[in-house]
Tab-separated table of C-alpha atoms in Angstrom:
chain	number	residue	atom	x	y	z
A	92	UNK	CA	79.398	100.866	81.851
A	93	UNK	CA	82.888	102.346	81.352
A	94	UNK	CA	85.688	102.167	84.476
A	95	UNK	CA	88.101	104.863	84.570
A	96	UNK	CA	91.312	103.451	85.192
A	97	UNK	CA	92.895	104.675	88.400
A	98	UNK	CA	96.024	107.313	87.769
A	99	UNK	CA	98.128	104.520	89.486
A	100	UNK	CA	98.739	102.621	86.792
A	101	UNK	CA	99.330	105.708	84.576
A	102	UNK	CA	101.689	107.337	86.759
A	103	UNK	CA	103.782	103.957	87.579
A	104	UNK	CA	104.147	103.374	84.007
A	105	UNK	CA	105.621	106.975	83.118
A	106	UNK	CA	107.976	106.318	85.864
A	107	UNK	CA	108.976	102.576	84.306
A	108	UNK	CA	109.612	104.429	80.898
A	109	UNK	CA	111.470	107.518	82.087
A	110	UNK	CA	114.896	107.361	80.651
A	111	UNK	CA	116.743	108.400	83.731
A	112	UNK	CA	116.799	106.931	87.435
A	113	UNK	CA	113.197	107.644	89.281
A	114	UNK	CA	112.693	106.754	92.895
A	115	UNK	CA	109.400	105.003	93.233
A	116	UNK	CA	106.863	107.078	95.957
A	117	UNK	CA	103.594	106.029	94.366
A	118	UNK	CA	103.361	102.227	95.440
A	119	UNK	CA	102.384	101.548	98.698
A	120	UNK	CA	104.198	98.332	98.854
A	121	UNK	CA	106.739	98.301	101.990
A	122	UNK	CA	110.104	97.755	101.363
A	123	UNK	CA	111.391	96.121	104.665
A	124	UNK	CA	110.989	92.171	105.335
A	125	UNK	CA	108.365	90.088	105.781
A	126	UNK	CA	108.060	88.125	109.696
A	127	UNK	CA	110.717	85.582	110.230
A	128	UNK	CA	107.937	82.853	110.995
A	129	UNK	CA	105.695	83.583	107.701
A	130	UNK	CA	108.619	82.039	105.591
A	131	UNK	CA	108.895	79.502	108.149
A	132	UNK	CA	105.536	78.926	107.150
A	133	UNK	CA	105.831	78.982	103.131
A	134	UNK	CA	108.821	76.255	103.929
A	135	UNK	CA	107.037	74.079	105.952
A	136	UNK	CA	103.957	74.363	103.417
A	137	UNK	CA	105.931	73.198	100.688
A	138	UNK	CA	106.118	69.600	101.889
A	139	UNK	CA	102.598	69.235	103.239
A	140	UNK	CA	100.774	66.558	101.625
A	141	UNK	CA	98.833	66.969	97.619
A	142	UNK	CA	95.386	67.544	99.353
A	143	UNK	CA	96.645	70.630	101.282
A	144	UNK	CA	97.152	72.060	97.758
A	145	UNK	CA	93.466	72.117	96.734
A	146	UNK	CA	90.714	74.477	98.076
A	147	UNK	CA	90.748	75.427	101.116
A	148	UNK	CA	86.862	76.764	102.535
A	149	UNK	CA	85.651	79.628	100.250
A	150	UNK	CA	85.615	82.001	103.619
A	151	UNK	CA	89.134	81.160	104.850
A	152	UNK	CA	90.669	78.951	106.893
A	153	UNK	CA	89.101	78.108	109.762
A	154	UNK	CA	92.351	78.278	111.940
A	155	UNK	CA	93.002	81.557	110.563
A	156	UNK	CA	89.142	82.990	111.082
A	157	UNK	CA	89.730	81.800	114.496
A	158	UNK	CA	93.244	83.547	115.264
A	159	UNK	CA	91.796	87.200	113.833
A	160	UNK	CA	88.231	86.647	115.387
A	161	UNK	CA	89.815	86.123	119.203
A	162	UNK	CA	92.685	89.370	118.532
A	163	UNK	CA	89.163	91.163	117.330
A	164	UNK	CA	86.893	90.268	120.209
A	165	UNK	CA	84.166	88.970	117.956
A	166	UNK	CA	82.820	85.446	116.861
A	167	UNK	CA	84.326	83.552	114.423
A	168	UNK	CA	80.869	83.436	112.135
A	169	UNK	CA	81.383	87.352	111.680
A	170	UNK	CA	84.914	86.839	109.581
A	171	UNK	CA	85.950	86.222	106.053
A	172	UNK	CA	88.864	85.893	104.749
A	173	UNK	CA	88.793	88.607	101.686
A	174	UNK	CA	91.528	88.672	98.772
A	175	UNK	CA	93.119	91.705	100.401
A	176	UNK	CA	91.715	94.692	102.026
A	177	UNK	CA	90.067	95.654	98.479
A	178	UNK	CA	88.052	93.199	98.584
A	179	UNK	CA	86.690	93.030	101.980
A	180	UNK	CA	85.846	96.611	101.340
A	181	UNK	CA	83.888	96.252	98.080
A	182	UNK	CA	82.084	93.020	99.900
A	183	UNK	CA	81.252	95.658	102.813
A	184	UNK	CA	80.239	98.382	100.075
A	185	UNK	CA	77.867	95.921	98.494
A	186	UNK	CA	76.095	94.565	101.459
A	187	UNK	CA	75.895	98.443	102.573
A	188	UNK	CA	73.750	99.125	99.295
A	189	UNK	CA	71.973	95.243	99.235
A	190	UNK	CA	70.074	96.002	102.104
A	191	UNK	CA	68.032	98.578	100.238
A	192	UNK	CA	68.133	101.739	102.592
A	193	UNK	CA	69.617	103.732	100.429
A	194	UNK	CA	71.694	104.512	97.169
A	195	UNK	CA	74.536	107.057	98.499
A	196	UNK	CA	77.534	106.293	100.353
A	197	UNK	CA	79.397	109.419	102.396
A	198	UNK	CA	83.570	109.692	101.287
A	199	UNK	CA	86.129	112.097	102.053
A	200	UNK	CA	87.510	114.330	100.445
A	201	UNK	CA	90.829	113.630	99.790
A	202	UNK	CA	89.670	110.235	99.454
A	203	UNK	CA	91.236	106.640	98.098
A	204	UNK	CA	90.487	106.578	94.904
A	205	UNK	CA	89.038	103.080	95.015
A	206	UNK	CA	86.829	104.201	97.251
A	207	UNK	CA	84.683	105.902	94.643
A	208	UNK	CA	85.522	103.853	91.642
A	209	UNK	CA	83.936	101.048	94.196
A	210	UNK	CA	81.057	102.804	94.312
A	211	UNK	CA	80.630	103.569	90.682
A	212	UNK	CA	81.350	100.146	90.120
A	213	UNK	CA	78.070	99.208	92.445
A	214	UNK	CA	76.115	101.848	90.552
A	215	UNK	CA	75.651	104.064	94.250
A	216	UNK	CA	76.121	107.887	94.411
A	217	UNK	CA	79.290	109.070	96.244
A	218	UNK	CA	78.696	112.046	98.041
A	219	UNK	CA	82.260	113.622	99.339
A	220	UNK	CA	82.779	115.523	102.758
A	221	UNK	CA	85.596	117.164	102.924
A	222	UNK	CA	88.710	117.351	105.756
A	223	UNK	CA	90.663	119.513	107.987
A	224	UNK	CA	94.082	120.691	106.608
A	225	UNK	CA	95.289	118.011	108.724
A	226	UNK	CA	93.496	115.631	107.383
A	227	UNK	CA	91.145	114.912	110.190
A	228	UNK	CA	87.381	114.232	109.743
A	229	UNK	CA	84.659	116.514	111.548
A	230	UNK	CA	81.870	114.349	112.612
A	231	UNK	CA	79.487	116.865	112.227
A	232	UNK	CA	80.343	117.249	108.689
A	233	UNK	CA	79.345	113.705	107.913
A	234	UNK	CA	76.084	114.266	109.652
A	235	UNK	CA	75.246	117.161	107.595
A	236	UNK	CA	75.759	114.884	104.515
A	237	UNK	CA	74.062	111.850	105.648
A	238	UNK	CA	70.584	111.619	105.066
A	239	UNK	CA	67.553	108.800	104.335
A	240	UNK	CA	69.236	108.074	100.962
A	241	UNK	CA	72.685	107.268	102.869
A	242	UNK	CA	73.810	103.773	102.464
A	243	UNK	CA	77.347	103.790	103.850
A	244	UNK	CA	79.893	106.133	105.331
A	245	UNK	CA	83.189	104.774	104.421
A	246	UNK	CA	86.114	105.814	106.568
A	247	UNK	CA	89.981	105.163	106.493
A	248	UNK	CA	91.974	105.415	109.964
A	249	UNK	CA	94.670	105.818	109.175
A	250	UNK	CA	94.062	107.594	106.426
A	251	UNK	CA	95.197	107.123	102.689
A	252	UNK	CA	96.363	110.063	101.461
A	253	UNK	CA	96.506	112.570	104.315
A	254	UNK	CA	98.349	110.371	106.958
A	255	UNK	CA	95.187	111.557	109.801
A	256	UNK	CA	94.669	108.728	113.055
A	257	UNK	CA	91.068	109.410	113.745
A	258	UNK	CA	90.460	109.286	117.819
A	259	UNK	CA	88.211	107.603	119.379
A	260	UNK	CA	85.357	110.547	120.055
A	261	UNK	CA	85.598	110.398	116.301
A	262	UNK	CA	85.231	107.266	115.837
A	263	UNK	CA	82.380	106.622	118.478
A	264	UNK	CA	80.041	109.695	116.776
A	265	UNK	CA	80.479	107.809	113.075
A	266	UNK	CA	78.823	104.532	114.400
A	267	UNK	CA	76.316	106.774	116.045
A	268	UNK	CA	75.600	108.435	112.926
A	269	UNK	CA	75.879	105.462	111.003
A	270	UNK	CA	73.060	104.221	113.225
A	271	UNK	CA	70.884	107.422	113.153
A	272	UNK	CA	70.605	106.846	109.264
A	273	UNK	CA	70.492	103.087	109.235
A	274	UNK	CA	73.381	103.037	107.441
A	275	UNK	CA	76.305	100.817	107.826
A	276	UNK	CA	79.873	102.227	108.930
A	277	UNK	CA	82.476	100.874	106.731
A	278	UNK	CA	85.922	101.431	108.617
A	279	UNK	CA	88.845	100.530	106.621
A	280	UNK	CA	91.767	100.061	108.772
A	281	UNK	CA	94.391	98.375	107.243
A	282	UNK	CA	97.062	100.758	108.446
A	283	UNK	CA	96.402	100.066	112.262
A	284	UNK	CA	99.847	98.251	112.791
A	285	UNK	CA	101.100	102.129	111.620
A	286	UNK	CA	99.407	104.399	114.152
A	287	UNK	CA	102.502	106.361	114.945
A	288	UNK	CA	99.718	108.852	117.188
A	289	UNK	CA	98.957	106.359	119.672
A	290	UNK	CA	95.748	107.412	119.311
A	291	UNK	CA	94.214	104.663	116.728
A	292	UNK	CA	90.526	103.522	117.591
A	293	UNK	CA	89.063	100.519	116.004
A	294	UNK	CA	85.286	100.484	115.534
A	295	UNK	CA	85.242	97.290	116.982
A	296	UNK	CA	85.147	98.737	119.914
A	297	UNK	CA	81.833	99.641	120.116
A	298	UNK	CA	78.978	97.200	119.604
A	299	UNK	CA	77.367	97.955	116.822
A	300	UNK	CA	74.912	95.864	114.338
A	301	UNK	CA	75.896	99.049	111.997
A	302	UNK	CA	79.367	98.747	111.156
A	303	UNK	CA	81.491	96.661	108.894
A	304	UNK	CA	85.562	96.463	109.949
A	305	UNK	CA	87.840	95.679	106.844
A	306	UNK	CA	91.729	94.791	107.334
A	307	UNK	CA	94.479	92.664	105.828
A	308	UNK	CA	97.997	91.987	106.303
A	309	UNK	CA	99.426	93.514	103.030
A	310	UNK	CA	100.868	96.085	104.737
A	311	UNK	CA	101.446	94.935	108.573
A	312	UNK	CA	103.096	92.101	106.918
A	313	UNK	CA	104.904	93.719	104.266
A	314	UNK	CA	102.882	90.964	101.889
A	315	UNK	CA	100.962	93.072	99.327
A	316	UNK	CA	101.170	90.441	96.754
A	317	UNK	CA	99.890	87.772	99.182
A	318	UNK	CA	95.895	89.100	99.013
A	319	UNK	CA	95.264	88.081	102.466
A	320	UNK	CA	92.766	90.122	103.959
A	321	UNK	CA	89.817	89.814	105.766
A	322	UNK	CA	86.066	91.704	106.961
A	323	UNK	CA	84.190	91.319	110.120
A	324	UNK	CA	80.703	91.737	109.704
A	325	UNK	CA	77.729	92.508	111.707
A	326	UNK	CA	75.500	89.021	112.189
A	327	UNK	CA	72.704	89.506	109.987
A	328	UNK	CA	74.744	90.908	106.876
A	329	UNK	CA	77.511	87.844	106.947
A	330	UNK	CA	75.644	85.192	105.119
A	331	UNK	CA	75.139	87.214	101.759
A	332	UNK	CA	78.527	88.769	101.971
A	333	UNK	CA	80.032	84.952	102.234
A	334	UNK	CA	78.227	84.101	99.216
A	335	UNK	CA	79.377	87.465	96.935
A	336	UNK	CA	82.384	86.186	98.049
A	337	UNK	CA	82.637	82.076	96.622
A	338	UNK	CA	80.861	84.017	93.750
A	339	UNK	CA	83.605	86.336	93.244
A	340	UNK	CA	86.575	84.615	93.792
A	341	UNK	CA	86.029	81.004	94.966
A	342	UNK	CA	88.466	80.986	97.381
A	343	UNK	CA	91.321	83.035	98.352
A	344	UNK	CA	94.648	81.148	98.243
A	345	UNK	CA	95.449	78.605	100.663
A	346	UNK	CA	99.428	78.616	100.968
A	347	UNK	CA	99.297	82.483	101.955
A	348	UNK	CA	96.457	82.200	104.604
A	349	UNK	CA	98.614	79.072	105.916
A	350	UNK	CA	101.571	81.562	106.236
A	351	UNK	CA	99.667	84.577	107.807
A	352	UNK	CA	98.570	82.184	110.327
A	353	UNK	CA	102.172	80.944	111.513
A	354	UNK	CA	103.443	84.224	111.222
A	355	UNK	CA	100.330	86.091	113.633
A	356	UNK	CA	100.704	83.407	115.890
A	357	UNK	CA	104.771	83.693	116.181
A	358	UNK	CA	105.541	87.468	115.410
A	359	UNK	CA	106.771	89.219	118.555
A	360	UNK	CA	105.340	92.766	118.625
A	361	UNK	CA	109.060	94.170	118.692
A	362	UNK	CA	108.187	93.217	114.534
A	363	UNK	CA	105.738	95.707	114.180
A	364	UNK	CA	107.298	98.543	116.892
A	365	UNK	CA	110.778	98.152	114.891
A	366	UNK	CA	108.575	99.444	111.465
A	367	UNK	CA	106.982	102.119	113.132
A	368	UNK	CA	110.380	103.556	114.550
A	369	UNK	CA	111.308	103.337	110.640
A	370	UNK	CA	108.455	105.180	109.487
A	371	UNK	CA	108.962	107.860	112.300
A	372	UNK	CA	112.898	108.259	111.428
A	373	UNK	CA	111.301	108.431	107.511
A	374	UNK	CA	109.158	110.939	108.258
A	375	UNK	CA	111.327	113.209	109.883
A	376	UNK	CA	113.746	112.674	106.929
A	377	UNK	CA	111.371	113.755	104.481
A	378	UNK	CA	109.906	117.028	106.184
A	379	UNK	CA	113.045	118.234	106.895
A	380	UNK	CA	113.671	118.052	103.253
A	381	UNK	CA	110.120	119.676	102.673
A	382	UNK	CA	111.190	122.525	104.614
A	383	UNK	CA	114.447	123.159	103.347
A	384	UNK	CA	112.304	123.311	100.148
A	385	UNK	CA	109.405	125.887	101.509
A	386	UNK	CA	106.710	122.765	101.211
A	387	UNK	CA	103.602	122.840	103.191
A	388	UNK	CA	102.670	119.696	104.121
A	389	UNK	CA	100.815	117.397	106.094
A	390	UNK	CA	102.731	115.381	108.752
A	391	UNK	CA	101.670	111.843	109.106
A	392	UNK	CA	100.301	110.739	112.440
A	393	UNK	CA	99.949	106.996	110.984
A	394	UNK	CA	99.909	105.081	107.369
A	395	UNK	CA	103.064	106.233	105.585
A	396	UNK	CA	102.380	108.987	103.186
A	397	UNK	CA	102.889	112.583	103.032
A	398	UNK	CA	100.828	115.113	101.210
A	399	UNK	CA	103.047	118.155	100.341
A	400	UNK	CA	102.144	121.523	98.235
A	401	UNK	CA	105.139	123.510	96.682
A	402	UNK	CA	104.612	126.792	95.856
A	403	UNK	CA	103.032	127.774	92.127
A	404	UNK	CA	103.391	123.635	91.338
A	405	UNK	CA	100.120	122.397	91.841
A	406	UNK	CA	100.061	118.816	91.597
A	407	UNK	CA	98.602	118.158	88.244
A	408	UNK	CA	99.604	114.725	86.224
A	409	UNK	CA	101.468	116.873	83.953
A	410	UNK	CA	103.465	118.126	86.665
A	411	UNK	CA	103.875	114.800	88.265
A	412	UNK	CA	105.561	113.600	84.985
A	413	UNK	CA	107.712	116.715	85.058
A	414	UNK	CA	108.413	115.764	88.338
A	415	UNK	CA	109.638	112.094	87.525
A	416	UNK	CA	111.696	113.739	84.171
A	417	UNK	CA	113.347	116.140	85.814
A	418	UNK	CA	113.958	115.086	89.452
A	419	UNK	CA	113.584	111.696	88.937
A	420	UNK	CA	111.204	110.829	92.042
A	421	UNK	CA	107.455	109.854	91.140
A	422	UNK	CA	104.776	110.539	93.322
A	423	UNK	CA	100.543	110.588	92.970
A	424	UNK	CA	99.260	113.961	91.946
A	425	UNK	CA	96.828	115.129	94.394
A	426	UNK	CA	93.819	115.297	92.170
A	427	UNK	CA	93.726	111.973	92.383
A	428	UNK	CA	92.447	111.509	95.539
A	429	UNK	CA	89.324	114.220	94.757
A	430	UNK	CA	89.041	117.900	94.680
A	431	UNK	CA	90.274	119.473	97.761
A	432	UNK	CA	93.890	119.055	97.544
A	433	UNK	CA	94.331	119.316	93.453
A	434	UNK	CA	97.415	121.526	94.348
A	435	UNK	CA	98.988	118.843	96.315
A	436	UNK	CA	101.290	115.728	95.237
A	437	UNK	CA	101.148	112.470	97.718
A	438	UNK	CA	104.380	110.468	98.550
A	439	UNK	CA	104.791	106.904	99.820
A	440	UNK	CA	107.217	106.405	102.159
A	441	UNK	CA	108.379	102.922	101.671
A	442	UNK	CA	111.631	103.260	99.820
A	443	UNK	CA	114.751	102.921	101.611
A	444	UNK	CA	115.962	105.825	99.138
A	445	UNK	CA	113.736	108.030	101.468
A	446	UNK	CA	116.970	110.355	101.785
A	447	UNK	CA	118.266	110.228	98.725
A	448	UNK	CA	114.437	111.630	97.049
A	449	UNK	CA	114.357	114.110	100.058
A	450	UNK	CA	117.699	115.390	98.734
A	451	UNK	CA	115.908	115.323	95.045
A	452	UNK	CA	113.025	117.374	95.771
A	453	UNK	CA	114.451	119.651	98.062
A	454	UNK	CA	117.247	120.745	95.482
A	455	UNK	CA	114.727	120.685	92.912
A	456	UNK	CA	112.333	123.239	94.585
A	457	UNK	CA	115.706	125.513	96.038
């Protein structure tokens, strides 16, 4: 089976080629620091003793399993430490389609592109529903598309591309029709530290045997290249997905888990409330610099990207290399993320140059 390789990589390497200065606004990797007390923790691992070096338990520290499952409400035996959010969600994705009632799993459209490469990957059918302008999700849509043959419905909140908080009436009616369909809810929400909405719902929240909860602390953190990340799964689908797991991977690594820990049991919340007042003060930034330039975009009520269509520049590869070559700021084109918004180019908002590609784009466009 061939893998196409995701336009990530392709689009980050033009960039790293270009022969003039590009601002980065592909990677979502945040550019502000890490908590105070998960350095403190790095430190103080350095001079723990040779056996703390060696493997720790294939599903994650215990400590740390512990620390997630209390903040979560849920039992300790539903959690596993994942190597990042990617994947806990192909772990959830596989147990979805290993329980044998059915092939298909329900996207949206835009969608994460790993999403369906996940699937592909798993051999199951992706069948795409697609969003309001806004980004937001119509529950009804998704039961249209579900049927018998509907393993999973995988959703993002907040979203990656479109920026959309999905409320909690939302929410509740995709565990419902999760469990309609026997199907198993796979809510992604490893953005929830950047609900800048107030209006974030875990599906936690309602106690289901029919949904699967995938996180990590890449970006609450500002860790990406830690991998710490973790899934909380319904009882009777946690054995198997442990075991994928130690096939998989082994174990995930034991210094950054030791780290996470310190860090969510010393970070003050004033950590995570001093990002979001970035992101808001980014955001503003960057649609006022949409407007000056006629844009229509979408404006993020969490995560931190914008989607943004400029006028007879649909956003096409080739036009996202034009873009880097001749205003030097690189973002995703919009095909990426699936069909409905192929004239649209996605930004990442985690640069401090934020102004400075504002300015870029908005003289660019004039």
């Amino acid at each position: 089976m061939e893998y196409e390789t995701p336009l990530f990589f392709h689009v980050m390497g033009y960039a790293a080629r270009a022969e003039r200065d590009v601002i980065d606004m592909v990677s979502g990797n945040p550019d502000w620091e890490p908590p105070e007390a998960l350095r403190d923790g790095l430190r103080e691992y350095a001079d723990l003793e040779p056996e703390q070096f060696q493997y720790p338990p294939s599903d994650g520290l215990y400590e740390l399993r512990e620390e997630i499952a209390e903040r979560r409400g849920v039992d300790v035996d539903r959690v596993i430490i994942t190597h990042g959010a990617g994947e806990a969600n192909y772990l959830a994705m596989a147990r979805a389609l290993e329980r044998e009632a059915g092939t298909e799993f329900v996207l949206t459209d835009p969608v994460y592109p790993y999403y369906p490469g996940k699937a592909a990957m798993l051999g199951a059918t992706a069948r795409f529903v697609p969003t309001a302008d806004d980004g937001r999700l119509d529950p009804d849509a998704v039961r249209a598309a579900a049927s018998e043959e509907t393993a999973a419905i995988v959703a993002n909140s907040p979203n990656n591309p479109t920026g959309a908080v999905y409320p909690e009436e939302t929410v509740r009616e995709l565990v419902e029709i999760a469990e309609e369909h026997d199907a198993i809810l796979v809510s992604d929400e490893v953005y929830d530290h950047f609900d800048l909405s107030g209006a974030f719902a875990s599906a936690l929240q309602f106690d289901s045997d029919h949904c699967i909860v995938t996180n990590a602390f890449s970006k609450s953190m500002a860790i990406t290249g830690f991998r710490v990340g973790y899934a909380v799964f319904p009882p009777e689908l946690v054995e198997n997905a442990r075991s994928r797991h130690m096939l998989v991977n082994v174990a995930g690594s034991r210094p950054s888990q030791y780290a996470v820990l310190r860090a969510l049991r010393e970070t003050d919340p004033a950590y995570y409330e001093a990002n979001r007042e970035l992101l808001t003060e980014r955001v503003e930034t960057f649609t006022d610099a949409l407007d000056a330039a006629g844009a229509d975009y979408s404006r993020p009520e969490g995560s931190f990207y914008v989607m943004a269509r400029f006028e007879g520049y649909p956003g096409t590869l080739e036009n996202v290399e034009r873009l880097i070559d001749e205003a030097g700021v690189a973002g995703m084109p919009g095909e990426a993320f699936g069909s409905s918004r192929e004239d649209w180019l996605r930004f990442a908002l985690v640069t401090p140059r934020v102004e400075e590609a504002a300015a870029r784009l908005a003289d660019y466009f004039e």
